[in-house]
Short mmCIF file of C-alpha atoms in Angstrom, two decimals:
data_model
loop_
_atom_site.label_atom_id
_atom_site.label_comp_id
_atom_site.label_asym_id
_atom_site.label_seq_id
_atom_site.Cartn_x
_atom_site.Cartn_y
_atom_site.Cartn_z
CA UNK A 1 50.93 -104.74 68.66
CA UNK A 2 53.52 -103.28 71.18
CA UNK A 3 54.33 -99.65 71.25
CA UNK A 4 55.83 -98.52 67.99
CA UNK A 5 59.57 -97.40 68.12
CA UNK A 6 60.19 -94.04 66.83
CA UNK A 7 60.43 -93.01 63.01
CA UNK A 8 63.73 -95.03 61.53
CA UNK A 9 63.44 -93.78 58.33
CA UNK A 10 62.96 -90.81 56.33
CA UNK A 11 62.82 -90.86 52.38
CA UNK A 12 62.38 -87.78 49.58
CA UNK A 13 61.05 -89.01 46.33
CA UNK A 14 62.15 -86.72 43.48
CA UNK A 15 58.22 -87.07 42.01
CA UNK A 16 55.53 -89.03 43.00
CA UNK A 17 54.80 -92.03 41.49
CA UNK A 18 58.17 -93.26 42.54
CA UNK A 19 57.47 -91.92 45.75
CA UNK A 20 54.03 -94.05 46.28
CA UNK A 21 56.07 -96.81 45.03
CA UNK A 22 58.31 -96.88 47.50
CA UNK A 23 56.10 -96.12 50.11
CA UNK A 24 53.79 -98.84 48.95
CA UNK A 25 56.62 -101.12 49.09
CA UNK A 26 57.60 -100.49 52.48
CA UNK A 27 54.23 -100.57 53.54
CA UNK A 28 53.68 -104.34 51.64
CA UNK A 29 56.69 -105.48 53.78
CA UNK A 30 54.67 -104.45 57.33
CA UNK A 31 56.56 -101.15 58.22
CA UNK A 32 53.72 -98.48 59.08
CA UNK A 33 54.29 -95.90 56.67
CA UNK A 34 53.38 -92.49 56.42
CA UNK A 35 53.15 -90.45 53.18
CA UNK A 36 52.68 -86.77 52.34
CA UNK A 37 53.12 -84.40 49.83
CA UNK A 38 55.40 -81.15 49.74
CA UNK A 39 56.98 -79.39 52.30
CA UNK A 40 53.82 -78.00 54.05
CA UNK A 41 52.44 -81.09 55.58
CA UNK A 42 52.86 -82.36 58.82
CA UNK A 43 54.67 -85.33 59.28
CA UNK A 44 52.62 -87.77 61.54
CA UNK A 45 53.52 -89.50 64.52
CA UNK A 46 53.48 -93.19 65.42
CA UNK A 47 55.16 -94.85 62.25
CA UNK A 48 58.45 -96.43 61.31
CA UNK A 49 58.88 -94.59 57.52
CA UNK A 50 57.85 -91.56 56.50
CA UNK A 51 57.83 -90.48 52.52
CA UNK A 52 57.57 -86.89 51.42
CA UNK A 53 56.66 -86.48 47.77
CA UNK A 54 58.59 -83.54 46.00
CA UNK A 55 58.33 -82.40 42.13
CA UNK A 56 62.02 -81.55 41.87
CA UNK A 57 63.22 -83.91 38.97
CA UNK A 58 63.06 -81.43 36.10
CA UNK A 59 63.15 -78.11 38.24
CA UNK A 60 66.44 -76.02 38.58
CA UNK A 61 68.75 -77.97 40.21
CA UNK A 62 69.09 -75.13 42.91
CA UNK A 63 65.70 -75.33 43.38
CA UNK A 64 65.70 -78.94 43.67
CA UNK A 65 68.31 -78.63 46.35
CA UNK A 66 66.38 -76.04 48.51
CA UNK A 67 63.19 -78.39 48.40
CA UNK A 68 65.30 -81.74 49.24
CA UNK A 69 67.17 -80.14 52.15
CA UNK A 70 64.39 -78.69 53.57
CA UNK A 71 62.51 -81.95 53.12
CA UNK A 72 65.40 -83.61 54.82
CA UNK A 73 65.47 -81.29 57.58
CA UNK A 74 61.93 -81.88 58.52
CA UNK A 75 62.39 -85.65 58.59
CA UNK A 76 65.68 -85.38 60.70
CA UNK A 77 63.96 -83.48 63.41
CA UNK A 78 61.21 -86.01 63.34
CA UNK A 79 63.88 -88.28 64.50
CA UNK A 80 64.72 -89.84 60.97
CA UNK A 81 67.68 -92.35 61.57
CA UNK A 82 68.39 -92.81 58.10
CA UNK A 83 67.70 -90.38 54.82
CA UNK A 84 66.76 -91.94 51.81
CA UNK A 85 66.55 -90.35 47.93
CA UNK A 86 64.52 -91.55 46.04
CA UNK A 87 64.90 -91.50 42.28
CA UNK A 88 64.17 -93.06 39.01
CA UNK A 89 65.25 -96.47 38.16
CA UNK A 90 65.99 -95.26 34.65
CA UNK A 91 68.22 -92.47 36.71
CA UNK A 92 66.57 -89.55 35.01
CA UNK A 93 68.09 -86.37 35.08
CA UNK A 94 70.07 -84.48 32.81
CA UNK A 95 73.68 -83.48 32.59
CA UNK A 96 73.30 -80.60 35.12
CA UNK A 97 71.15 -82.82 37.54
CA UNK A 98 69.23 -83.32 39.75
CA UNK A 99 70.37 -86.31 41.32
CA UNK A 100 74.37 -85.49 41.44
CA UNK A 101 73.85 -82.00 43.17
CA UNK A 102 70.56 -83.07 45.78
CA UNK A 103 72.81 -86.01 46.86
CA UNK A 104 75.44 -84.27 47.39
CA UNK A 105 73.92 -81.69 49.16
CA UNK A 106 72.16 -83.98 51.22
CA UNK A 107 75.59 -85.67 51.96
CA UNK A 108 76.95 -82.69 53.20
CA UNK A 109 73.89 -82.33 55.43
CA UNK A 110 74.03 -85.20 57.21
CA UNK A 111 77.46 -86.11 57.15
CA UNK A 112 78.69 -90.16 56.75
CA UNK A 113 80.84 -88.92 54.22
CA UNK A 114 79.92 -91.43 51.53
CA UNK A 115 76.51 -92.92 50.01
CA UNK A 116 75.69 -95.31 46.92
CA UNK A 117 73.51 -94.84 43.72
CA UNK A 118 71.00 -98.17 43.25
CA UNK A 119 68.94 -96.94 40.69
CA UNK A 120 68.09 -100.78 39.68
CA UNK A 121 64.67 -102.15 39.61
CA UNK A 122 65.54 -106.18 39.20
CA UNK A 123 61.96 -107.17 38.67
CA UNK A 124 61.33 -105.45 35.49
CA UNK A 125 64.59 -106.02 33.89
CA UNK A 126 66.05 -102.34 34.65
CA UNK A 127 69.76 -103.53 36.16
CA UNK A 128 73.01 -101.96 36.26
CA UNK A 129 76.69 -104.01 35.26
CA UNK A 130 79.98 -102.64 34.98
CA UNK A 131 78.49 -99.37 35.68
CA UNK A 132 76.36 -99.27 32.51
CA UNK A 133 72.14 -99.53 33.01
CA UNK A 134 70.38 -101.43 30.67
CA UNK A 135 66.27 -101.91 30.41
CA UNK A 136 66.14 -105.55 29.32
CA UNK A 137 68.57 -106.33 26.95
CA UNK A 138 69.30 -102.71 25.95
CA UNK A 139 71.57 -100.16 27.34
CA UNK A 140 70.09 -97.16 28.60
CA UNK A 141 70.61 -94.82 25.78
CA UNK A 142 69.96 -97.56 22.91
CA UNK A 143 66.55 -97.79 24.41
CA UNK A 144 63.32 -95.57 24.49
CA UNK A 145 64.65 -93.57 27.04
CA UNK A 146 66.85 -91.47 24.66
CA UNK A 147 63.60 -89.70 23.41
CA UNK A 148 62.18 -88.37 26.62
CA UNK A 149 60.74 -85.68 26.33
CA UNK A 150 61.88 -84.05 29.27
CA UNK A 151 65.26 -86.38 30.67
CA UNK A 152 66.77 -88.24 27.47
CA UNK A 153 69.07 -90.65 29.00
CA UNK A 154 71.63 -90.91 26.04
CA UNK A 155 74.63 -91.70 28.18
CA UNK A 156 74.32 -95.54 29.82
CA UNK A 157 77.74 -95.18 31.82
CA UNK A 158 76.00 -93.84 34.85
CA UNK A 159 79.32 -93.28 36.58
CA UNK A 160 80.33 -90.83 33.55
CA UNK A 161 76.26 -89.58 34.06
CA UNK A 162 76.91 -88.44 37.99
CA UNK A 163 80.40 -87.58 37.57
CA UNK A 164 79.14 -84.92 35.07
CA UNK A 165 76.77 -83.83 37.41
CA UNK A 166 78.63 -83.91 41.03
CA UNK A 167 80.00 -80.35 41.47
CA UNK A 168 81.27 -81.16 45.09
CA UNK A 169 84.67 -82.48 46.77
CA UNK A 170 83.76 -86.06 46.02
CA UNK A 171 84.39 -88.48 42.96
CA UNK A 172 82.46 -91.16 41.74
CA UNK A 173 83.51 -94.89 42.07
CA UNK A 174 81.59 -97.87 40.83
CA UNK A 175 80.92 -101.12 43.27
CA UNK A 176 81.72 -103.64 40.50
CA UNK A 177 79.44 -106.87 40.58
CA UNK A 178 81.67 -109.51 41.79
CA UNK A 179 81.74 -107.48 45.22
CA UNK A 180 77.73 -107.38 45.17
CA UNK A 181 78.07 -110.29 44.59
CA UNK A 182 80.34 -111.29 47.48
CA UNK A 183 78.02 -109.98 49.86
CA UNK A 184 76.93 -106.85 52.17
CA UNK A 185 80.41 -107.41 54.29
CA UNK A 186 82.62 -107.19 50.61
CA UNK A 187 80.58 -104.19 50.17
CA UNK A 188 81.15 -102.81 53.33
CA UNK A 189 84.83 -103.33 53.17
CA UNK A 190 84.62 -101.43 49.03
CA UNK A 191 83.17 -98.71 50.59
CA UNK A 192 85.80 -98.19 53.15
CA UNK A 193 88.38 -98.44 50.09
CA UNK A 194 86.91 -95.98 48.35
CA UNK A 195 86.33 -93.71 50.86
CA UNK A 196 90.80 -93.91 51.54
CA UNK A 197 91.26 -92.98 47.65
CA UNK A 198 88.32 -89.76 48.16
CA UNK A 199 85.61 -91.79 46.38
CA UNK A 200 82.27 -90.61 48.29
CA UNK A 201 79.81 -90.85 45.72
CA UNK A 202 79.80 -94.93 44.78
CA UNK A 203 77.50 -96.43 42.04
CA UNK A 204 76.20 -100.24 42.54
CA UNK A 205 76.22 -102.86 39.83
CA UNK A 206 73.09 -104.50 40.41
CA UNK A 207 71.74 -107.77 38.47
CA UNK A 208 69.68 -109.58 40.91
CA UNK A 209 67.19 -109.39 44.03
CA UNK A 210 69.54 -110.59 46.06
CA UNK A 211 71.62 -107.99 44.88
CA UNK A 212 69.60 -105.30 46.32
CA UNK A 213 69.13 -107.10 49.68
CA UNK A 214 72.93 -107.56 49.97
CA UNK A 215 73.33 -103.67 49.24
CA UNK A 216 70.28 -102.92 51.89
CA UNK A 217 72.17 -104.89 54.29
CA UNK A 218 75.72 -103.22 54.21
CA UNK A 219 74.14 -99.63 54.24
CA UNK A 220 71.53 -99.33 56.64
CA UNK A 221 73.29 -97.73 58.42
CA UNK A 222 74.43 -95.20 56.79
CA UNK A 223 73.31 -91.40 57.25
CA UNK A 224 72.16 -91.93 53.16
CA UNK A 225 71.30 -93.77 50.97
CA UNK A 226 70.09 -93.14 47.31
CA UNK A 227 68.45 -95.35 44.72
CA UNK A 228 65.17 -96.53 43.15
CA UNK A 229 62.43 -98.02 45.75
CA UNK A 230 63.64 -101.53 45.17
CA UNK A 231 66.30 -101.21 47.26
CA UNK A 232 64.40 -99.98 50.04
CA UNK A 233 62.52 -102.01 49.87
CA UNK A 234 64.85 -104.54 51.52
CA UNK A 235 66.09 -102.01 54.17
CA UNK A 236 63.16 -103.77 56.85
CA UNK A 237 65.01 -107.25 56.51
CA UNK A 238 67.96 -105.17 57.63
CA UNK A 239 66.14 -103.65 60.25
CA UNK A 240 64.76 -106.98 61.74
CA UNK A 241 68.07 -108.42 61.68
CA UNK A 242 69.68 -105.97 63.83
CA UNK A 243 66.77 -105.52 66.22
CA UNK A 244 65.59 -101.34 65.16
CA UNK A 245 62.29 -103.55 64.43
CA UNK A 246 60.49 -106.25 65.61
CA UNK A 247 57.81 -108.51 63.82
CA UNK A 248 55.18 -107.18 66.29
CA UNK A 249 55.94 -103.86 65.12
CA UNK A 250 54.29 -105.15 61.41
CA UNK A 251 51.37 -104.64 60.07
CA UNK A 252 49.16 -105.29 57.58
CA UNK A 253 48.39 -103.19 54.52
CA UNK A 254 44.32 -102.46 54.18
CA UNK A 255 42.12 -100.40 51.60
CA UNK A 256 38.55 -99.46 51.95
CA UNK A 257 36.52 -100.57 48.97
CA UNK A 258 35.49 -97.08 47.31
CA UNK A 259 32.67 -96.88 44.67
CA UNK A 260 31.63 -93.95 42.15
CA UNK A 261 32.67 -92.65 38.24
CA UNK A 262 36.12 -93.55 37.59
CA UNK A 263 38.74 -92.48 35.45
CA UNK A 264 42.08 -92.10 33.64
CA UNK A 265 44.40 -89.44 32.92
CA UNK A 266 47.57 -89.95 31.17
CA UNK A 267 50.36 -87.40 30.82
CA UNK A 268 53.38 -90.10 29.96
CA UNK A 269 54.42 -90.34 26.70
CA UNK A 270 56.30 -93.86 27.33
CA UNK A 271 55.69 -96.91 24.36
CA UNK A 272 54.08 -98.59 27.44
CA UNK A 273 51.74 -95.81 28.37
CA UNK A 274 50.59 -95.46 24.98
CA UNK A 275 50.31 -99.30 24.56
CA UNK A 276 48.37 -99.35 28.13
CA UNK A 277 45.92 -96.23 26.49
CA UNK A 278 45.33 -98.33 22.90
CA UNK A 279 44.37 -101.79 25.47
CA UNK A 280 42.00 -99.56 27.33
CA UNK A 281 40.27 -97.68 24.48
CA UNK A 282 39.24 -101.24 23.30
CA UNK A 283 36.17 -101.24 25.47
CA UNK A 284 36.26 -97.55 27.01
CA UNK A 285 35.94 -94.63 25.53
CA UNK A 286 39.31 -92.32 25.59
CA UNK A 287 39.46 -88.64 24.30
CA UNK A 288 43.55 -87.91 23.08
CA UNK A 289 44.03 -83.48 23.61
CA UNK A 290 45.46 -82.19 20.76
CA UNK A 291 48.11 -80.60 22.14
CA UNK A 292 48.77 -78.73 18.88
CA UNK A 293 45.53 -77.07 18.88
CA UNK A 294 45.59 -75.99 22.60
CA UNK A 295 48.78 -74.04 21.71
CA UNK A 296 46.28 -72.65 18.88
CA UNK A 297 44.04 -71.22 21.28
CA UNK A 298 41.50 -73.99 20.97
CA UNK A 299 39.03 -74.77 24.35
CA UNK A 300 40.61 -78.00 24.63
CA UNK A 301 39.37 -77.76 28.26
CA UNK A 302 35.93 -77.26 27.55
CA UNK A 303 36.25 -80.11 24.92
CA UNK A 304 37.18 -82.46 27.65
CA UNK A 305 34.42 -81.35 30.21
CA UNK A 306 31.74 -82.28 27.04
CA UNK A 307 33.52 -85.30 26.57
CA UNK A 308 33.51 -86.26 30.44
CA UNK A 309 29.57 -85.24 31.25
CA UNK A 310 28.77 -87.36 28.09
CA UNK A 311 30.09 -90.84 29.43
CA UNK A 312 30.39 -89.84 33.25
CA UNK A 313 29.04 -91.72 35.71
CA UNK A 314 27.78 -94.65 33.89
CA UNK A 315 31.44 -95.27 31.91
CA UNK A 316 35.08 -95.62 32.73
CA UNK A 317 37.07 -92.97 30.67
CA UNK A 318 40.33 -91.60 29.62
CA UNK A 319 41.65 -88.61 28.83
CA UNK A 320 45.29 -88.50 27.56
CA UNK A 321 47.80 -85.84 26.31
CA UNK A 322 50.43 -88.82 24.44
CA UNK A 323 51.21 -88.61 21.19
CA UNK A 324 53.69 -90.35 18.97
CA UNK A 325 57.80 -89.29 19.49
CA UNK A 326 57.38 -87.35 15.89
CA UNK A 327 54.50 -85.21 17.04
CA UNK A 328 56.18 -84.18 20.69
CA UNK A 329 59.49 -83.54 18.73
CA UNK A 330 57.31 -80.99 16.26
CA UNK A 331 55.54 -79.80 19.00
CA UNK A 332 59.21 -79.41 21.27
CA UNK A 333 60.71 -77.74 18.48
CA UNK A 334 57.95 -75.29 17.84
CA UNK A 335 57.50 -73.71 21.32
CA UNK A 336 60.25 -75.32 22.92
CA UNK A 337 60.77 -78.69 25.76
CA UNK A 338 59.90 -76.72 28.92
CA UNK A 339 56.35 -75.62 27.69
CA UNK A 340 54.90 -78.25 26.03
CA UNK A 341 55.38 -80.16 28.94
CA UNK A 342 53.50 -77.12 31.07
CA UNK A 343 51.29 -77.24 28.75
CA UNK A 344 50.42 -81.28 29.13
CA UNK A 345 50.57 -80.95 32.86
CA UNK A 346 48.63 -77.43 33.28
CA UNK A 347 45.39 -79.26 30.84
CA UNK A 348 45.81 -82.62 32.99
CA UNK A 349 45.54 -80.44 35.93
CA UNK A 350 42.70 -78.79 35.11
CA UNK A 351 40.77 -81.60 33.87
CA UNK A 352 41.44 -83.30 37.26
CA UNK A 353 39.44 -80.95 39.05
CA UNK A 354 36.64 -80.46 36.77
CA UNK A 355 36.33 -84.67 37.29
CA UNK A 356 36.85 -84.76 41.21
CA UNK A 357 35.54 -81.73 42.04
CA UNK A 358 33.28 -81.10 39.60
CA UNK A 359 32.04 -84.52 37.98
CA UNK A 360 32.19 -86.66 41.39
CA UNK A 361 35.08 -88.48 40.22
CA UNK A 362 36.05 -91.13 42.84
CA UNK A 363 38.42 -93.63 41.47
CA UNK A 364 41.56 -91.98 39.46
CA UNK A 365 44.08 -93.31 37.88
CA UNK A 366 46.97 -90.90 37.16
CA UNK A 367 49.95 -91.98 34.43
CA UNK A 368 53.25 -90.07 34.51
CA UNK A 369 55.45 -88.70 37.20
CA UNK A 370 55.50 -84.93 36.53
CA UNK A 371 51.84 -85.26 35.14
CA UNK A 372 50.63 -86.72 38.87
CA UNK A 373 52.84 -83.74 40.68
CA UNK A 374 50.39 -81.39 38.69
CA UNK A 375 47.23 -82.97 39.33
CA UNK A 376 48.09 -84.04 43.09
CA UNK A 377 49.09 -80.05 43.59
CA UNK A 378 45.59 -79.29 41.62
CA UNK A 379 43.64 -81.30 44.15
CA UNK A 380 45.03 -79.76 47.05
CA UNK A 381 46.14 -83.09 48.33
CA UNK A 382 48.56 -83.27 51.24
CA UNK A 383 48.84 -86.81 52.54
CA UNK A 384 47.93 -90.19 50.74
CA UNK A 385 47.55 -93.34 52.56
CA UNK A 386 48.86 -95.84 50.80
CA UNK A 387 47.74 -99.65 49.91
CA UNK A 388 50.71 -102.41 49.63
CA UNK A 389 53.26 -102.66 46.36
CA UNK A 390 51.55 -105.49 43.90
CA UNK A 391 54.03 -105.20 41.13
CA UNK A 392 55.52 -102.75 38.87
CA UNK A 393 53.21 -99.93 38.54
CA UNK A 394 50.30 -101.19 40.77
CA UNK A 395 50.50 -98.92 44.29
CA UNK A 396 47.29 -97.94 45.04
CA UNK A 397 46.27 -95.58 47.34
CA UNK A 398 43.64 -92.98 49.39
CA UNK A 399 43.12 -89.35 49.22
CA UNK A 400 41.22 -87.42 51.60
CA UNK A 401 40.49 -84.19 49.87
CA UNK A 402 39.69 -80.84 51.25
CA UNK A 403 36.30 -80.25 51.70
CA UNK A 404 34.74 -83.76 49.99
CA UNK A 405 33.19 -85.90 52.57
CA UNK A 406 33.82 -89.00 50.22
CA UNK A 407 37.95 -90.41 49.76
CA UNK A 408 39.33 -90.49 46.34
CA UNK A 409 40.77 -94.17 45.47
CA UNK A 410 43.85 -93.23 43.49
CA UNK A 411 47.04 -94.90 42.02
CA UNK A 412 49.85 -92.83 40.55
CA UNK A 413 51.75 -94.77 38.09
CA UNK A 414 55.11 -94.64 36.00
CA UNK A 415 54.57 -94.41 32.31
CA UNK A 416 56.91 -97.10 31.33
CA UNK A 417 55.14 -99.57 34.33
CA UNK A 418 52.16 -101.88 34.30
CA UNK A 419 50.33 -104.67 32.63
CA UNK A 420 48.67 -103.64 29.27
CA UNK A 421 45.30 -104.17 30.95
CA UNK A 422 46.15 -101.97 33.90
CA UNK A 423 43.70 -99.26 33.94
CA UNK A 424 40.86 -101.11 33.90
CA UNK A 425 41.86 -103.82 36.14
CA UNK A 426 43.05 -101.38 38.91
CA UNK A 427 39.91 -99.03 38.76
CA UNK A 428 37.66 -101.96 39.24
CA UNK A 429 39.68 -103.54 41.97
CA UNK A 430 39.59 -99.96 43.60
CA UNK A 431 36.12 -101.28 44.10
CA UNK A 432 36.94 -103.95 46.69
CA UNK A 433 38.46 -103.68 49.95
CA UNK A 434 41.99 -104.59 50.47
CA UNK A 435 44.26 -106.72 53.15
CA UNK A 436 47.08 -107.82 52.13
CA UNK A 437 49.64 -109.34 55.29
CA UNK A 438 53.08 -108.10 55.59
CA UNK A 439 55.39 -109.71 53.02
CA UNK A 440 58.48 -110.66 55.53
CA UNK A 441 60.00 -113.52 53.76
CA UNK A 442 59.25 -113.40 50.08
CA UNK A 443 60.60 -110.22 47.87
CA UNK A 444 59.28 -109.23 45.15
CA UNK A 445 55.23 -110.09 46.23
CA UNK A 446 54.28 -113.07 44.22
CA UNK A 447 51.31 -110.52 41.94
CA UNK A 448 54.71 -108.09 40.89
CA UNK A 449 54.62 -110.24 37.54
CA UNK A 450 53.01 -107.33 35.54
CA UNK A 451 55.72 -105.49 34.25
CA UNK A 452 58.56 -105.56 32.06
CA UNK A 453 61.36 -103.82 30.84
CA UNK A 454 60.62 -100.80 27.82
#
């Protein structure tokens, strides 16, 4: 392999199973890829991408732009050529933010004076037309996503969504799909248009693949870019094209094989989580936290140590905090949004290092983006090395972990991703060693045929 040219591209993921996502997809495609966690960490030399994995999605949206600039900063100075945010392909965020005021901040920032919003995820049915998202069939806040717990998504116009949140100089303009569809030069030429009338902040419609490689095509160069990982992950077809890469610059993706006790832990409260948990249970044991009686003052903790030293190392387990969208609302309405999710994600946390740290734990499967912010955090983790993108949900990865002379095999996964089989197919494939060659021609990889729309 020649000498590697210096990092093109810098990306913030607003939590981290997106974030592994899209560094896993990046890394499926060839581009060396580097991936860390929080602001702390250094950013390593000698690769093309670099992914830093924030918790900022739910946090106070000045917060969230503190973290995200700093992020950005410390990926600019690395030599970044590009800033990507990363987000949900479901757009989550709420009226106030975060994705409206960290964009905008970040636009500021680095200056281009416009950037686009691709929150569309093609391959699992999660597309965007006439401005409006829809999962499937359904529009955005006709389908599950209205009950999240912690982002409802109630509004499907996401022009209307980032409008409401965009405080800055900028308006809001929508791409509209017959220039997508024209190509990345009608693109190009839209976004010059829009910039004339003072519309910076420009939402794609999105239907297709090719959608998403026409919209990586017409904005790699910009100083931003915003979306979900899909449309990333087309960004190194760009890259090729115009010569910042070349095909001896690729690599290919490669996992050690990592045995010992294995397990789940589940935070999400998504139909397909909870439909992933009941397919699991079948032939594993799972314990479900009462979340109810933790607020009580019951040793739920303690309960789940028991539960763990009775099956661990000889059985694959799970331990879960879901519950059905009447129970979370009860729970929500007693002691309000803000800590029953602390509550889920401080437990999770805990449990996590009473099973890696204390139980030997050495495969872990984590379900939920805010949940795998708490337990990464828990574990100390800095920097993940990440495996290659096999379809929705399935981005595994390593963890080195302070002090443990033994890596952690770990995938961080989206509630509403995945196969119903997934945890127990992953956690025994974390048992093999993985090479998978770059994917240079072909988009999505031919395996991404495990998840759907919810």
């Amino acid at each position: 392999m020649t000498a590697s040219p210096s990092l093109l591209f810098g990306a913030i993921a607003d939590d981290l199973t997106g974030g592994t996502e899209l560094a896993s997809m990046l890394v499926a495609r060839g581009i060396p890829t580097g991936c860390t966690v929080g602001l702390n960490a250094p950013i390593p030399s000698g690769n093309l991408a670099h992914v830093i994995l924030l918790k900022t999605r739910v946090i106070a949206a000045s917060d969230a732009v503190r973290q995200v600039l700093e992020a950005a900063d410390r990926l600019v100075e690395a030599g970044a050529r590009q800033i990507f945010f990363k987000y949900c392909a479901t757009f989550d965020s709420t009226p106030a933010g975060n994705i409206g005021p960290c964009a905008e901040a970040l636009l500021d920032r680095l200056g281009g004076g416009v950037t686009l919003f691709t929150p569309a995820l093609c391959e699992t049915g999660r597309t965007v037309y006439q401005g409006h998202m829809f999962g499937g069939a359904q529009l955005l806040g006709e389908s599950p996503k209205r009950f999240d717990p912690l982002t409802p998504m109630t509004d499907s116009n996401l022009v209307r969504v980032l409008q409401a949140q965009s405080k800055g100089k900028g308006k809001v303009g929508l791409v509209p799909y017959l220039i997508v569809d024209a190509g990345a030069e009608a693109i190009r030429s839209a976004i010059r248009e829009h910039c004339a009338r003072g519309e910076t902040l420009l939402v794609t419609d999105t239907i297709r693949e090719r959608d998403l490689a026409a919209i990586a095509e017409a904005t790699f160069d910009l100083p931003l870019m915003t979306g979900n990982s899909s449309v990333a992950a087309h960004l190194p077809q760009a890259w090729l094209a115009h010569g910042l890469v070349k095909e001896d610059d690729l690599v290919a993706a490669s996992l050690p094989a990592v045995e010992g006790p294995a397990a789940v832990l589940a935070g999400s409260v998504a139909d397909r989580t909870i439909e992933q948990l009941e397919r699991f249970a079948e032939n594993n044991p799972l314990l479900t936290i009462d979340l109810a009686s933790a607020f009580a003052g019951a040793d739920v903790m303690a309960e789940a140590r028991a539960f763990a030293e009775r099956h661990l190392p000889d059985t694959v387990i799970a331990i879960a905090t879901t519950a059905s969208q009447e129970t979370v609302e009860a729970l929500q309405q007693a002691h309000g949004r803000d800590a029953v999710a602390a509550k889920a994600e401080e437990l999770l946390a805990g449990i996590a290092q009473i099973l890696v740290r204390d139980l030997g734990v050495r495969r872990l499967v984590v379900a939920g983006g805010e949940t795998a912010g708490s337990v990464v955090k828990a574990l100390d983790i800095d920097r993940i090395a990440m495996g290659a993108y096999e379809g929705p949900g399935l981005s595994r990865a390593i963890a080195y972990l302070p002090g443990q002379p033994s890596p952690l095999a770990l995938m961080l996964k989206s509630g509403k991703l995945g196969g119903p089989d997934i945890f127990a197919d992953v956690l025994q494939d974390m048992t093999r060693p993985s090479t998978i060659a770059p994917a240079i021609d072909t988009w999505p990889p031919a395996k991404a045929t495990t998840g759907k729309a919810s």
